[in-house]
mmCIF file of C-alpha atoms in Angstrom:
data_model
loop_
_atom_site.group_PDB
_atom_site.id
_atom_site.type_symbol
_atom_site.label_atom_id
_atom_site.label_comp_id
_atom_site.label_asym_id
_atom_site.label_seq_id
_atom_site.Cartn_x
_atom_site.Cartn_y
_atom_site.Cartn_z
ATOM 1 C CA UNK U 1 -29.165 0.086 -23.055
ATOM 2 C CA UNK U 2 -26.709 2.581 -24.524
ATOM 3 C CA UNK U 3 -23.114 2.380 -23.245
ATOM 4 C CA UNK U 4 -22.110 5.676 -21.642
ATOM 5 C CA UNK U 5 -18.623 4.562 -20.504
ATOM 6 C CA UNK U 6 -16.533 2.382 -22.818
ATOM 7 C CA UNK U 7 -13.075 1.225 -21.780
ATOM 8 C CA UNK U 8 -11.048 -0.919 -24.175
ATOM 9 C CA UNK U 9 -7.637 -2.518 -23.613
ATOM 10 C CA UNK U 10 -6.650 0.131 -21.051
ATOM 11 C CA UNK U 11 -3.100 0.030 -19.687
ATOM 12 C CA UNK U 12 -1.293 2.180 -17.144
ATOM 13 C CA UNK U 13 2.076 1.630 -15.485
ATOM 14 C CA UNK U 14 4.062 3.518 -12.884
ATOM 15 C CA UNK U 15 7.640 2.485 -13.547
ATOM 16 C CA UNK U 16 7.711 -1.297 -13.179
ATOM 17 C CA UNK U 17 4.306 -1.407 -11.500
ATOM 18 C CA UNK U 18 1.521 -2.299 -13.935
ATOM 19 C CA UNK U 19 -1.460 -0.654 -12.267
ATOM 20 C CA UNK U 20 -3.943 -1.374 -15.090
ATOM 21 C CA UNK U 21 -3.504 -4.322 -17.445
ATOM 22 C CA UNK U 22 -5.551 -4.703 -20.636
ATOM 23 C CA UNK U 23 -8.766 -3.599 -18.936
ATOM 24 C CA UNK U 24 -11.994 -3.613 -20.981
ATOM 25 C CA UNK U 25 -15.601 -3.092 -19.869
ATOM 26 C CA UNK U 26 -18.709 -0.992 -20.537
ATOM 27 C CA UNK U 27 -21.114 0.881 -18.293
ATOM 28 C CA UNK U 28 -24.631 1.436 -19.624
ATOM 29 C CA UNK U 29 -26.593 4.639 -19.223
ATOM 30 C CA UNK U 30 -28.717 4.777 -16.080
ATOM 31 C CA UNK U 31 -27.261 1.715 -14.383
ATOM 32 C CA UNK U 32 -25.644 1.262 -11.007
ATOM 33 C CA UNK U 33 -22.207 -0.145 -11.774
ATOM 34 C CA UNK U 34 -20.032 -1.595 -9.011
ATOM 35 C CA UNK U 35 -16.238 -1.586 -9.465
ATOM 36 C CA UNK U 36 -14.650 -3.807 -6.826
ATOM 37 C CA UNK U 37 -11.126 -4.672 -5.750
ATOM 38 C CA UNK U 38 -8.861 -4.619 -2.712
ATOM 39 C CA UNK U 39 -6.641 -1.592 -2.124
ATOM 40 C CA UNK U 40 -4.012 -1.485 -4.854
ATOM 41 C CA UNK U 41 -6.138 -3.384 -7.386
ATOM 42 C CA UNK U 42 -6.274 -0.398 -9.752
ATOM 43 C CA UNK U 43 -9.645 1.149 -8.919
ATOM 44 C CA UNK U 44 -8.401 4.647 -8.060
ATOM 45 C CA UNK U 45 -6.064 4.693 -11.062
ATOM 46 C CA UNK U 46 -8.989 3.855 -13.343
ATOM 47 C CA UNK U 47 -11.132 6.584 -11.773
ATOM 48 C CA UNK U 48 -8.381 9.183 -12.198
ATOM 49 C CA UNK U 49 -8.109 8.228 -15.861
ATOM 50 C CA UNK U 50 -11.893 8.466 -16.279
ATOM 51 C CA UNK U 51 -11.857 11.943 -14.763
ATOM 52 C CA UNK U 52 -9.035 13.128 -17.006
ATOM 53 C CA UNK U 53 -6.673 13.582 -14.060
ATOM 54 C CA UNK U 54 -4.239 10.913 -15.237
ATOM 55 C CA UNK U 55 -3.058 9.982 -18.733
ATOM 56 C CA UNK U 56 -3.210 6.336 -19.745
ATOM 57 C CA UNK U 57 -0.437 4.522 -21.579
ATOM 58 C CA UNK U 58 -2.549 2.744 -24.185
ATOM 59 C CA UNK U 59 -6.098 1.696 -24.955
ATOM 60 C CA UNK U 60 -9.139 3.961 -25.098
ATOM 61 C CA UNK U 61 -11.601 5.552 -22.699
ATOM 62 C CA UNK U 62 -14.818 6.927 -24.207
ATOM 63 C CA UNK U 63 -17.426 8.735 -22.107
ATOM 64 C CA UNK U 64 -20.759 9.628 -23.693
ATOM 65 C CA UNK U 65 -19.210 9.319 -27.140
ATOM 66 C CA UNK U 66 -16.108 11.442 -26.419
ATOM 67 C CA UNK U 67 -12.536 10.223 -25.942
ATOM 68 C CA UNK U 68 -11.076 11.282 -22.595
ATOM 69 C CA UNK U 69 -7.651 12.024 -24.087
ATOM 70 C CA UNK U 70 -9.137 14.413 -26.647
ATOM 71 C CA UNK U 71 -12.154 15.996 -24.941
ATOM 72 C CA UNK U 72 -11.194 16.042 -21.257
ATOM 73 C CA UNK U 73 -12.757 19.422 -20.428
ATOM 74 C CA UNK U 74 -16.101 18.584 -22.042
ATOM 75 C CA UNK U 75 -16.184 15.226 -20.273
ATOM 76 C CA UNK U 76 -15.532 16.782 -16.871
ATOM 77 C CA UNK U 77 -18.855 18.616 -17.190
ATOM 78 C CA UNK U 78 -20.591 15.248 -17.568
ATOM 79 C CA UNK U 79 -19.104 13.897 -14.332
ATOM 80 C CA UNK U 80 -19.774 14.407 -10.650
ATOM 81 C CA UNK U 81 -17.228 12.811 -8.333
ATOM 82 C CA UNK U 82 -17.384 11.968 -4.629
ATOM 83 C CA UNK U 83 -13.909 10.964 -3.477
ATOM 84 C CA UNK U 84 -13.012 8.774 -0.505
ATOM 85 C CA UNK U 85 -11.732 11.825 1.365
ATOM 86 C CA UNK U 86 -13.721 15.040 1.453
ATOM 87 C CA UNK U 87 -12.452 17.796 -0.853
ATOM 88 C CA UNK U 88 -14.512 20.570 0.760
ATOM 89 C CA UNK U 89 -12.834 23.744 2.077
ATOM 90 C CA UNK U 90 -13.165 23.455 5.855
ATOM 91 C CA UNK U 91 -12.867 27.198 6.638
ATOM 92 C CA UNK U 92 -15.756 28.052 4.277
ATOM 93 C CA UNK U 93 -19.453 27.661 4.995
ATOM 94 C CA UNK U 94 -21.534 24.983 3.321
ATOM 95 C CA UNK U 95 -23.175 27.627 1.156
ATOM 96 C CA UNK U 96 -19.858 29.168 0.060
ATOM 97 C CA UNK U 97 -18.395 25.756 -0.764
ATOM 98 C CA UNK U 98 -21.310 24.951 -3.054
ATOM 99 C CA UNK U 99 -21.451 28.465 -4.520
ATOM 100 C CA UNK U 100 -17.776 28.308 -5.482
ATOM 101 C CA UNK U 101 -18.232 24.903 -7.070
ATOM 102 C CA UNK U 102 -21.354 25.965 -8.979
ATOM 103 C CA UNK U 103 -19.576 29.020 -10.417
ATOM 104 C CA UNK U 104 -17.081 26.711 -12.166
ATOM 105 C CA UNK U 105 -20.002 25.447 -14.251
ATOM 106 C CA UNK U 106 -21.484 28.886 -14.889
ATOM 107 C CA UNK U 107 -24.230 28.340 -12.328
ATOM 108 C CA UNK U 108 -24.736 31.680 -10.575
ATOM 109 C CA UNK U 109 -27.443 34.009 -9.316
ATOM 110 C CA UNK U 110 -30.993 32.747 -9.309
ATOM 111 C CA UNK U 111 -30.071 29.486 -11.060
ATOM 112 C CA UNK U 112 -27.639 28.668 -8.249
ATOM 113 C CA UNK U 113 -30.159 29.555 -5.534
ATOM 114 C CA UNK U 114 -32.767 27.268 -7.092
ATOM 115 C CA UNK U 115 -30.315 24.393 -7.424
ATOM 116 C CA UNK U 116 -29.067 24.923 -3.868
ATOM 117 C CA UNK U 117 -32.613 24.703 -2.521
ATOM 118 C CA UNK U 118 -33.283 21.537 -4.531
ATOM 119 C CA UNK U 119 -30.213 19.823 -3.111
ATOM 120 C CA UNK U 120 -30.739 21.117 0.426
ATOM 121 C CA UNK U 121 -34.261 19.673 0.405
ATOM 122 C CA UNK U 122 -33.081 16.435 -1.191
ATOM 123 C CA UNK U 123 -30.162 15.850 1.190
ATOM 124 C CA UNK U 124 -31.613 17.564 4.280
ATOM 125 C CA UNK U 125 -28.912 20.168 4.922
ATOM 126 C CA UNK U 126 -30.900 23.407 4.748
ATOM 127 C CA UNK U 127 -30.294 24.070 8.447
ATOM 128 C CA UNK U 128 -26.482 24.017 8.157
ATOM 129 C CA UNK U 129 -25.917 26.250 5.125
ATOM 130 C CA UNK U 130 -24.226 28.944 7.226
ATOM 131 C CA UNK U 131 -22.074 26.537 9.216
ATOM 132 C CA UNK U 132 -18.398 26.125 8.333
ATOM 133 C CA UNK U 133 -17.571 22.700 6.923
ATOM 134 C CA UNK U 134 -14.866 22.126 9.554
ATOM 135 C CA UNK U 135 -17.573 22.058 12.247
ATOM 136 C CA UNK U 136 -19.754 19.448 10.547
ATOM 137 C CA UNK U 137 -20.101 15.831 11.573
ATOM 138 C CA UNK U 138 -18.870 13.115 9.216
ATOM 139 C CA UNK U 139 -22.393 12.358 8.001
ATOM 140 C CA UNK U 140 -23.193 16.038 7.391
ATOM 141 C CA UNK U 141 -19.941 16.543 5.500
ATOM 142 C CA UNK U 142 -20.694 13.535 3.312
ATOM 143 C CA UNK U 143 -24.055 14.996 2.360
ATOM 144 C CA UNK U 144 -22.323 18.182 1.241
ATOM 145 C CA UNK U 145 -19.759 16.145 -0.721
ATOM 146 C CA UNK U 146 -22.683 14.547 -2.568
ATOM 147 C CA UNK U 147 -24.319 17.945 -3.135
ATOM 148 C CA UNK U 148 -21.056 19.324 -4.510
ATOM 149 C CA UNK U 149 -20.881 16.451 -7.007
ATOM 150 C CA UNK U 150 -24.523 16.939 -8.047
ATOM 151 C CA UNK U 151 -24.545 20.746 -8.260
ATOM 152 C CA UNK U 152 -24.272 20.817 -12.080
ATOM 153 C CA UNK U 153 -26.621 17.866 -12.736
ATOM 154 C CA UNK U 154 -24.003 15.435 -14.089
ATOM 155 C CA UNK U 155 -24.910 12.502 -16.318
ATOM 156 C CA UNK U 156 -22.482 10.240 -14.439
ATOM 157 C CA UNK U 157 -21.927 10.183 -10.681
ATOM 158 C CA UNK U 158 -18.681 8.526 -9.564
ATOM 159 C CA UNK U 159 -18.791 7.391 -5.947
ATOM 160 C CA UNK U 160 -15.469 6.251 -4.497
ATOM 161 C CA UNK U 161 -16.396 4.417 -1.274
ATOM 162 C CA UNK U 162 -19.007 7.077 -0.437
ATOM 163 C CA UNK U 163 -20.505 5.507 2.690
ATOM 164 C CA UNK U 164 -17.398 4.288 4.523
ATOM 165 C CA UNK U 165 -17.692 5.171 8.199
ATOM 166 C CA UNK U 166 -21.219 6.574 7.944
ATOM 167 C CA UNK U 167 -24.001 5.747 10.371
ATOM 168 C CA UNK U 168 -26.831 3.562 8.983
ATOM 169 C CA UNK U 169 -29.315 6.461 8.867
ATOM 170 C CA UNK U 170 -27.061 8.671 6.733
ATOM 171 C CA UNK U 171 -26.115 5.733 4.502
ATOM 172 C CA UNK U 172 -29.791 4.966 3.932
ATOM 173 C CA UNK U 173 -30.545 8.617 3.097
ATOM 174 C CA UNK U 174 -27.723 8.846 0.565
ATOM 175 C CA UNK U 175 -28.836 5.689 -1.230
ATOM 176 C CA UNK U 176 -32.439 6.858 -1.301
ATOM 177 C CA UNK U 177 -31.312 10.103 -2.959
ATOM 178 C CA UNK U 178 -29.058 8.328 -5.448
ATOM 179 C CA UNK U 179 -31.756 5.773 -6.357
ATOM 180 C CA UNK U 180 -34.254 8.586 -6.858
ATOM 181 C CA UNK U 181 -31.908 10.453 -9.207
ATOM 182 C CA UNK U 182 -31.280 7.326 -11.236
ATOM 183 C CA UNK U 183 -35.020 6.939 -11.753
ATOM 184 C CA UNK U 184 -35.861 10.599 -12.407
ATOM 185 C CA UNK U 185 -32.795 11.722 -14.381
ATOM 186 C CA UNK U 186 -31.409 8.440 -15.804
ATOM 187 C CA UNK U 187 -28.179 9.238 -13.989
ATOM 188 C CA UNK U 188 -25.452 6.606 -14.237
ATOM 189 C CA UNK U 189 -23.691 5.674 -10.985
ATOM 190 C CA UNK U 190 -20.140 4.285 -10.979
ATOM 191 C CA UNK U 191 -19.462 2.902 -7.507
ATOM 192 C CA UNK U 192 -16.488 1.543 -5.613
ATOM 193 C CA UNK U 193 -17.339 0.138 -2.204
ATOM 194 C CA UNK U 194 -16.236 -2.208 0.563
ATOM 195 C CA UNK U 195 -19.876 -2.860 1.500
ATOM 196 C CA UNK U 196 -20.956 -5.967 -0.369
ATOM 197 C CA UNK U 197 -24.618 -5.210 0.315
ATOM 198 C CA UNK U 198 -24.235 -2.095 -1.860
ATOM 199 C CA UNK U 199 -22.556 -4.107 -4.615
ATOM 200 C CA UNK U 200 -25.342 -6.701 -4.442
ATOM 201 C CA UNK U 201 -27.817 -4.002 -5.518
ATOM 202 C CA UNK U 202 -25.811 -3.114 -8.645
ATOM 203 C CA UNK U 203 -26.962 -3.850 -12.192
ATOM 204 C CA UNK U 204 -23.469 -4.879 -13.236
ATOM 205 C CA UNK U 205 -20.275 -5.684 -11.324
ATOM 206 C CA UNK U 206 -16.614 -5.744 -12.342
ATOM 207 C CA UNK U 207 -14.017 -7.270 -10.003
ATOM 208 C CA UNK U 208 -10.426 -6.142 -10.419
ATOM 209 C CA UNK U 209 -7.281 -7.846 -9.137
ATOM 210 C CA UNK U 210 -3.737 -6.558 -9.749
ATOM 211 C CA UNK U 211 -5.068 -4.269 -12.476
ATOM 212 C CA UNK U 212 -6.817 -7.076 -14.371
ATOM 213 C CA UNK U 213 -10.504 -7.805 -14.760
ATOM 214 C CA UNK U 214 -11.126 -11.187 -13.128
ATOM 215 C CA UNK U 215 -14.935 -11.288 -13.023
ATOM 216 C CA UNK U 216 -17.860 -9.423 -14.563
ATOM 217 C CA UNK U 217 -21.635 -9.799 -14.604
ATOM 218 C CA UNK U 218 -24.792 -9.107 -12.660
ATOM 219 C CA UNK U 219 -24.743 -10.077 -8.970
ATOM 220 C CA UNK U 220 -26.949 -13.082 -9.717
ATOM 221 C CA UNK U 221 -24.747 -14.213 -12.606
ATOM 222 C CA UNK U 222 -21.644 -13.927 -10.439
ATOM 223 C CA UNK U 223 -23.239 -15.805 -7.552
ATOM 224 C CA UNK U 224 -24.273 -18.621 -9.870
ATOM 225 C CA UNK U 225 -20.819 -18.719 -11.459
ATOM 226 C CA UNK U 226 -18.590 -18.454 -8.388
ATOM 227 C CA UNK U 227 -20.589 -19.795 -5.459
ATOM 228 C CA UNK U 228 -23.085 -22.529 -4.798
ATOM 229 C CA UNK U 229 -25.837 -22.728 -2.203
ATOM 230 C CA UNK U 230 -25.447 -23.088 1.530
ATOM 231 C CA UNK U 231 -27.570 -25.067 3.937
ATOM 232 C CA UNK U 232 -27.476 -23.941 7.565
ATOM 233 C CA UNK U 233 -28.470 -26.867 9.755
ATOM 234 C CA UNK U 234 -29.546 -26.344 13.372
ATOM 235 C CA UNK U 235 -29.425 -28.940 16.135
ATOM 236 C CA UNK U 236 -27.109 -31.355 14.313
ATOM 237 C CA UNK U 237 -23.898 -32.928 15.570
ATOM 238 C CA UNK U 238 -20.668 -32.439 13.667
ATOM 239 C CA UNK U 239 -20.245 -36.216 13.360
ATOM 240 C CA UNK U 240 -23.557 -36.366 11.482
ATOM 241 C CA UNK U 241 -22.438 -33.613 9.086
ATOM 242 C CA UNK U 242 -19.094 -35.321 8.448
ATOM 243 C CA UNK U 243 -20.986 -38.368 7.232
ATOM 244 C CA UNK U 244 -22.477 -36.267 4.416
ATOM 245 C CA UNK U 245 -18.956 -35.944 2.933
ATOM 246 C CA UNK U 246 -19.418 -32.306 1.871
ATOM 247 C CA UNK U 247 -17.557 -29.094 2.854
ATOM 248 C CA UNK U 248 -18.934 -27.504 6.005
ATOM 249 C CA UNK U 249 -18.287 -24.734 8.535
ATOM 250 C CA UNK U 250 -19.140 -24.870 12.237
ATOM 251 C CA UNK U 251 -20.993 -21.737 13.366
ATOM 252 C CA UNK U 252 -21.904 -20.634 16.875
ATOM 253 C CA UNK U 253 -25.241 -22.479 17.019
ATOM 254 C CA UNK U 254 -25.390 -24.262 13.674
ATOM 255 C CA UNK U 255 -23.348 -25.911 10.927
ATOM 256 C CA UNK U 256 -23.237 -24.458 7.400
ATOM 257 C CA UNK U 257 -22.872 -26.941 4.553
ATOM 258 C CA UNK U 258 -21.736 -26.012 1.029
ATOM 259 C CA UNK U 259 -23.540 -27.545 -1.935
ATOM 260 C CA UNK U 260 -23.331 -27.048 -5.695
ATOM 261 C CA UNK U 261 -26.921 -25.929 -6.299
ATOM 262 C CA UNK U 262 -30.512 -26.215 -5.132
ATOM 263 C CA UNK U 263 -30.952 -29.612 -6.813
ATOM 264 C CA UNK U 264 -28.077 -30.980 -4.725
ATOM 265 C CA UNK U 265 -29.757 -29.617 -1.596
ATOM 266 C CA UNK U 266 -32.977 -31.461 -2.462
ATOM 267 C CA UNK U 267 -31.136 -34.748 -2.972
ATOM 268 C CA UNK U 268 -29.301 -34.348 0.322
ATOM 269 C CA UNK U 269 -32.519 -33.696 2.242
ATOM 270 C CA UNK U 270 -34.343 -36.644 0.689
ATOM 271 C CA UNK U 271 -31.419 -38.928 1.525
ATOM 272 C CA UNK U 272 -31.156 -37.701 5.153
ATOM 273 C CA UNK U 273 -34.662 -36.677 6.285
ATOM 274 C CA UNK U 274 -34.008 -37.055 10.033
ATOM 275 C CA UNK U 275 -31.055 -34.649 9.883
ATOM 276 C CA UNK U 276 -32.955 -31.815 8.228
ATOM 277 C CA UNK U 277 -35.640 -30.973 10.752
ATOM 278 C CA UNK U 278 -34.478 -27.369 11.254
ATOM 279 C CA UNK U 279 -32.537 -25.728 8.429
ATOM 280 C CA UNK U 280 -32.440 -22.891 5.899
ATOM 281 C CA UNK U 281 -31.065 -22.675 2.352
ATOM 282 C CA UNK U 282 -29.308 -19.546 1.073
ATOM 283 C CA UNK U 283 -27.311 -18.585 -2.000
ATOM 284 C CA UNK U 284 -23.721 -17.457 -1.713
ATOM 285 C CA UNK U 285 -23.340 -13.697 -1.313
ATOM 286 C CA UNK U 286 -21.056 -11.137 -2.945
ATOM 287 C CA UNK U 287 -18.411 -11.674 -0.264
ATOM 288 C CA UNK U 288 -18.246 -15.315 -1.365
ATOM 289 C CA UNK U 289 -18.040 -14.229 -5.013
ATOM 290 C CA UNK U 290 -15.177 -11.828 -4.327
ATOM 291 C CA UNK U 291 -13.251 -14.409 -2.333
ATOM 292 C CA UNK U 292 -13.700 -17.059 -5.036
ATOM 293 C CA UNK U 293 -12.724 -14.694 -7.871
ATOM 294 C CA UNK U 294 -9.651 -13.104 -6.271
ATOM 295 C CA UNK U 295 -8.549 -15.353 -3.426
ATOM 296 C CA UNK U 296 -8.874 -12.366 -1.090
ATOM 297 C CA UNK U 297 -11.398 -10.821 1.216
ATOM 298 C CA UNK U 298 -12.386 -7.305 0.163
ATOM 299 C CA UNK U 299 -10.887 -5.905 3.341
ATOM 300 C CA UNK U 300 -7.559 -7.464 2.327
ATOM 301 C CA UNK U 301 -5.732 -10.691 3.107
ATOM 302 C CA UNK U 302 -5.174 -13.888 1.235
ATOM 303 C CA UNK U 303 -7.683 -16.685 1.178
ATOM 304 C CA UNK U 304 -6.956 -19.392 3.705
#
C-alpha cells in the first residue's frame, strides 16, 4: 500500500524536555493506524506537528507527498481532526457550527446542504440540528465533533482519544461509521486511544515512550513478539500450579499460567493430564504488549 504519512527522524524539544526523539514511521493509505503511549509520551506533540500547528526541530514530515513545513495550508485540507476535548462553539446550534466549518473549505449553499444531510444520516443527528451545542449530551456532542472533522471529506482522519467517556452504543456507532468510510472512501485513520480493544483492531500499531518509538507492528506481530500464551485453569489448587514451575497469577475463581507459546501449552497438558480437566488457552492482549514494551500500563504507572 502507498504511504500517505511519512515521518523520518523527527525531533522536538521544549527547553530541556525532549518531547520527540528521532521518531520514524509510516502510515499507509486506507489503514487504521494506532498511535499509543501514556500521557506525556509525545502523542499530542506529534499530532500538532502533523497538523501544522507546531514546528519541529529536525527531521521530516510528509503527508500525501507534501512536506508539512512547506505546504501546511494544502495539507490541512487533507486532514480532519477530532481532538480529545470538543472544539465546537457551545452557544451556536449544531447546524451553525457545521456551516461555519464548511465555509472554511468553500463548501456553501446546496453543496453544504447535501453534505450536511449525508453526515446527519450517517451519524444520526438530524433531529438536533437546531439545538445549541451547549445543551447536547456528551455522546451527541462527539457525533458533531466527528461530523465537523468529516465535513470536507478529508483523506486522513486523526482521532485523538475519540471515544473516551462515551457509552457503548455511541462508541459502536462511531466505529461503524469510521469503518464504513474506510471501506467506501479509502480514508486513512490515525488513532490515539486508551481502549486496547480499539488498538487491537488496527492494521498497524506504534507504541511511544518518552518521545521514542519502542514497538511497531500489527497487533498479531506485537502479541507474538512481546507476550506469550496464557492458560486459565479452573478447579486447581495453587500448590499444584506451583509444581509446574512457571509464572502464574491467582484469579477470583481460577489460576492463569504464563507460557511461551502454544507448543509449550501442549507439552504441559500432556505431562499433567489430571490437572487440565477444565481450562482455556488465550494469547496475550494489547494491554500485555503495552506493559511489556514500556513497563507501564496505558492508564499510567510503572510496572510492578
